Phi, psi and omega in degrees: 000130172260148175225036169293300169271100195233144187231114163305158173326309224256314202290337206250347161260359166289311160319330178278317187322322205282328181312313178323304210304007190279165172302311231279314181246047164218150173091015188246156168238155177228126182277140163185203208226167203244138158257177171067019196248133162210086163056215164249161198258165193294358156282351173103324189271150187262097193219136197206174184223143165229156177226178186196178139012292221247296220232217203183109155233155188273149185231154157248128178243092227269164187324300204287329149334298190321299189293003166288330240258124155262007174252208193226092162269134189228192209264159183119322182317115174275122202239180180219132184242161179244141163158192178241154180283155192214186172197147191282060209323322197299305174274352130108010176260200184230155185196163144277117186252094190281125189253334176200141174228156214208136144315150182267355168251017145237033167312331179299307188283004195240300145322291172329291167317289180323317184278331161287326154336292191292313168329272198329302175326302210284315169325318195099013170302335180270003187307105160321325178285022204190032184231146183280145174268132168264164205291140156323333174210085192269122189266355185210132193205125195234118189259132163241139195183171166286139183287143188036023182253157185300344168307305164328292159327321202266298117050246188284337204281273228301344179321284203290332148301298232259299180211096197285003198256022158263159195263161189220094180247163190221136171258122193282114172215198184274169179226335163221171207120161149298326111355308169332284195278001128330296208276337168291315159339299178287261187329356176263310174329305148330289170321304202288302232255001178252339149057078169256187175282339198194165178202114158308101199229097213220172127239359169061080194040206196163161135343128168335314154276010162250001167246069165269319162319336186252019160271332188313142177259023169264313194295328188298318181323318226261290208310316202297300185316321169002096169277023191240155142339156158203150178218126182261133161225077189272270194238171192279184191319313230266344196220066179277148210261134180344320174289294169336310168331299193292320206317175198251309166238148177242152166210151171332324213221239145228358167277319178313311193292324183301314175322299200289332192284315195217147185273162164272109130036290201288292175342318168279309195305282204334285156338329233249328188327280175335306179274348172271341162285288131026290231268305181307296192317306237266356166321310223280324220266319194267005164288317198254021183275315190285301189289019159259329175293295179324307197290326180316293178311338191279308207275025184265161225240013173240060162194346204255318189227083171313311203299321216273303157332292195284313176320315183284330178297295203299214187051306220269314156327275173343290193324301185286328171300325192299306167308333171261007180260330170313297179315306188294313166308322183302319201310313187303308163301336198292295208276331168314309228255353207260294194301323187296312190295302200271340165321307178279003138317295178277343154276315189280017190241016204273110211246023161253005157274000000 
């Protein structure tokens, strides 16, 4: 026996742990059937066995997982779990650390979605560069939803809490069914020709099989085409529906979509505070900026003593009439004393003398 290469227990289940981090075991799903399950333990998390024919491996659903799940699982079910492998160093096993799980009949309807997923995708239907900005103050807002449901309530409640001063109309139709993506179709049509600031479009989640309608590719066609903003609030994070994808925004919850859709009211008047004070300073500020040149001007002593002004003009007048009535005499004897000379001149040169 050699013990050159000798490993403690805890170093050869750290060493497998680290084997889990590989691609090849993160992201994989795996199908069977689930044993061993009785519910969740008081942390919230969830440990089960799926099984098959041949083997057994153990799974984990740590809490914040759990609320993804739309179904009950309970044991006999055949699922399909997602997640990545992982291993316990301390007991030296292994588990699937399950982030979402499905029934195996509705794997169809799950392939389906995934594959029109990908069509759209490849189209540039999900582009963020092909998403609308929504408007900031919106004066008209059109909600589509299920008739007498609490979304629809939620809606209308937090809008009208938030800004009560927009108009809010709302069109009712189904929301899962067969039927359905006709009648959300026709109402965006409505919506659309009343031409609001923004348009809602919600049922505030659901099962997987109750949001299929908002799978339809004619209706994702219509949302995407829109020429008004839309904001969905259809499915949660873990399980969002092809419309939600296209929306010009999404949000979780129909308290969520109200956020996005209207500011809140007291926030604008603050803000609205904020910039007429701002606006008062910089009045207030260039008021005394002016009355400080002004007083500057003022106290110069040629504003100051108006009297003093004119008395130096009128001086400086006097002055000047004195010099030029001086001037015009000199000249004037000057051209006298000139005419006397060629006068006597002009006689002795006289030739009846």
């Amino acid at each position: 026996m050699k013990i050159e290469n000798c490993y403690s227990v805890s170093e050869i289940n750290t060493i497998v742990k680290g084997i889990f981090k590989y691609p090849l075991f993160q992201n994989i799903t795996i199908k069977g059937e689930i044993s061993n399950y009785r519910g969740r333990n008081k942390s919230g998390h969830i440990y089960f066995s799926l099984k098959d024919e041949k083997s057994v491996i153990n799974v984990a659903i740590f809490r914040n997982d759990t609320y993804a799940l739309n179904f009950e699982p309970k044991n006999g079910d055949f699922v399909y779990a997602f997640g990545d492998l992982s291993s316990y160093p301390p007991s030296g096993t292994y588990q699937l650390i399950c982030k979402e799980m499905m029934l195996q009949g509705q794997g169809d309807l799950f392939l389906k979605k995934e594959l029109l997923k990908e069509k759209l995708s490849k189209e540039g239907l999900f582009l963020e560069e092909h998403k609308k900005e929504l408007p900031k103050y919106p004066e008209s807002i059109t909600i589509i939803t299920g008739k007498n449901s609490a979304a629809a309530k939620d809606f209308e409640f937090n809008i009208n809490r938030r800004y009560p001063i927009s108009k809010v109309t709302t069109y009712y139709t189904l929301v899962q069914g067969h039927d359905a993506p006709r009648e959300i179709i026709k109402a965006l049509h409505e919506a659309e020709n009343s031409n609001p600031d923004v348009i809602i479009l919600g049922r505030g989640g659901g099962s997987s099989d109750d949001l299929i309608a908002f799978d339809d590719e004619n209706l994702v066609r219509e949302v995407y085409n829109c020429k008004i903003p839309i904001i969905t609030a259809i499915g949660h994070e873990i399980n969002l529906s092809l419309c939600d994808l296209v929306a010009d925004k999404h949000a979780s919850t129909p308290t969520g979509a109200a956020e996005l859709a209207v500011p809140n009211i007291e926030d604008v008047l603050k803000n609205l505070f904020q910039i007429g004070s701002y606006s008062y300073s910089l009045i207030k500020n260039k008021l005394s900026t002016f009355e400080s040149r002004l007083s500057t001007i003022k106290s110069k002593k040629c504003f100051a003593d108006v009297e003093y002004v004119f008395e130096d003009r009128i001086n400086f007048l006097q002055n000047t009439k004195i010099t030029i009535n001086s001037l015009i005499n000199t000249c004037l004897d000057k051209n006298l004393k000139r005419i006397e000379i060629l006068s006597t001149k002009l006689h002795l040169v006289n030739p009846s003398n």
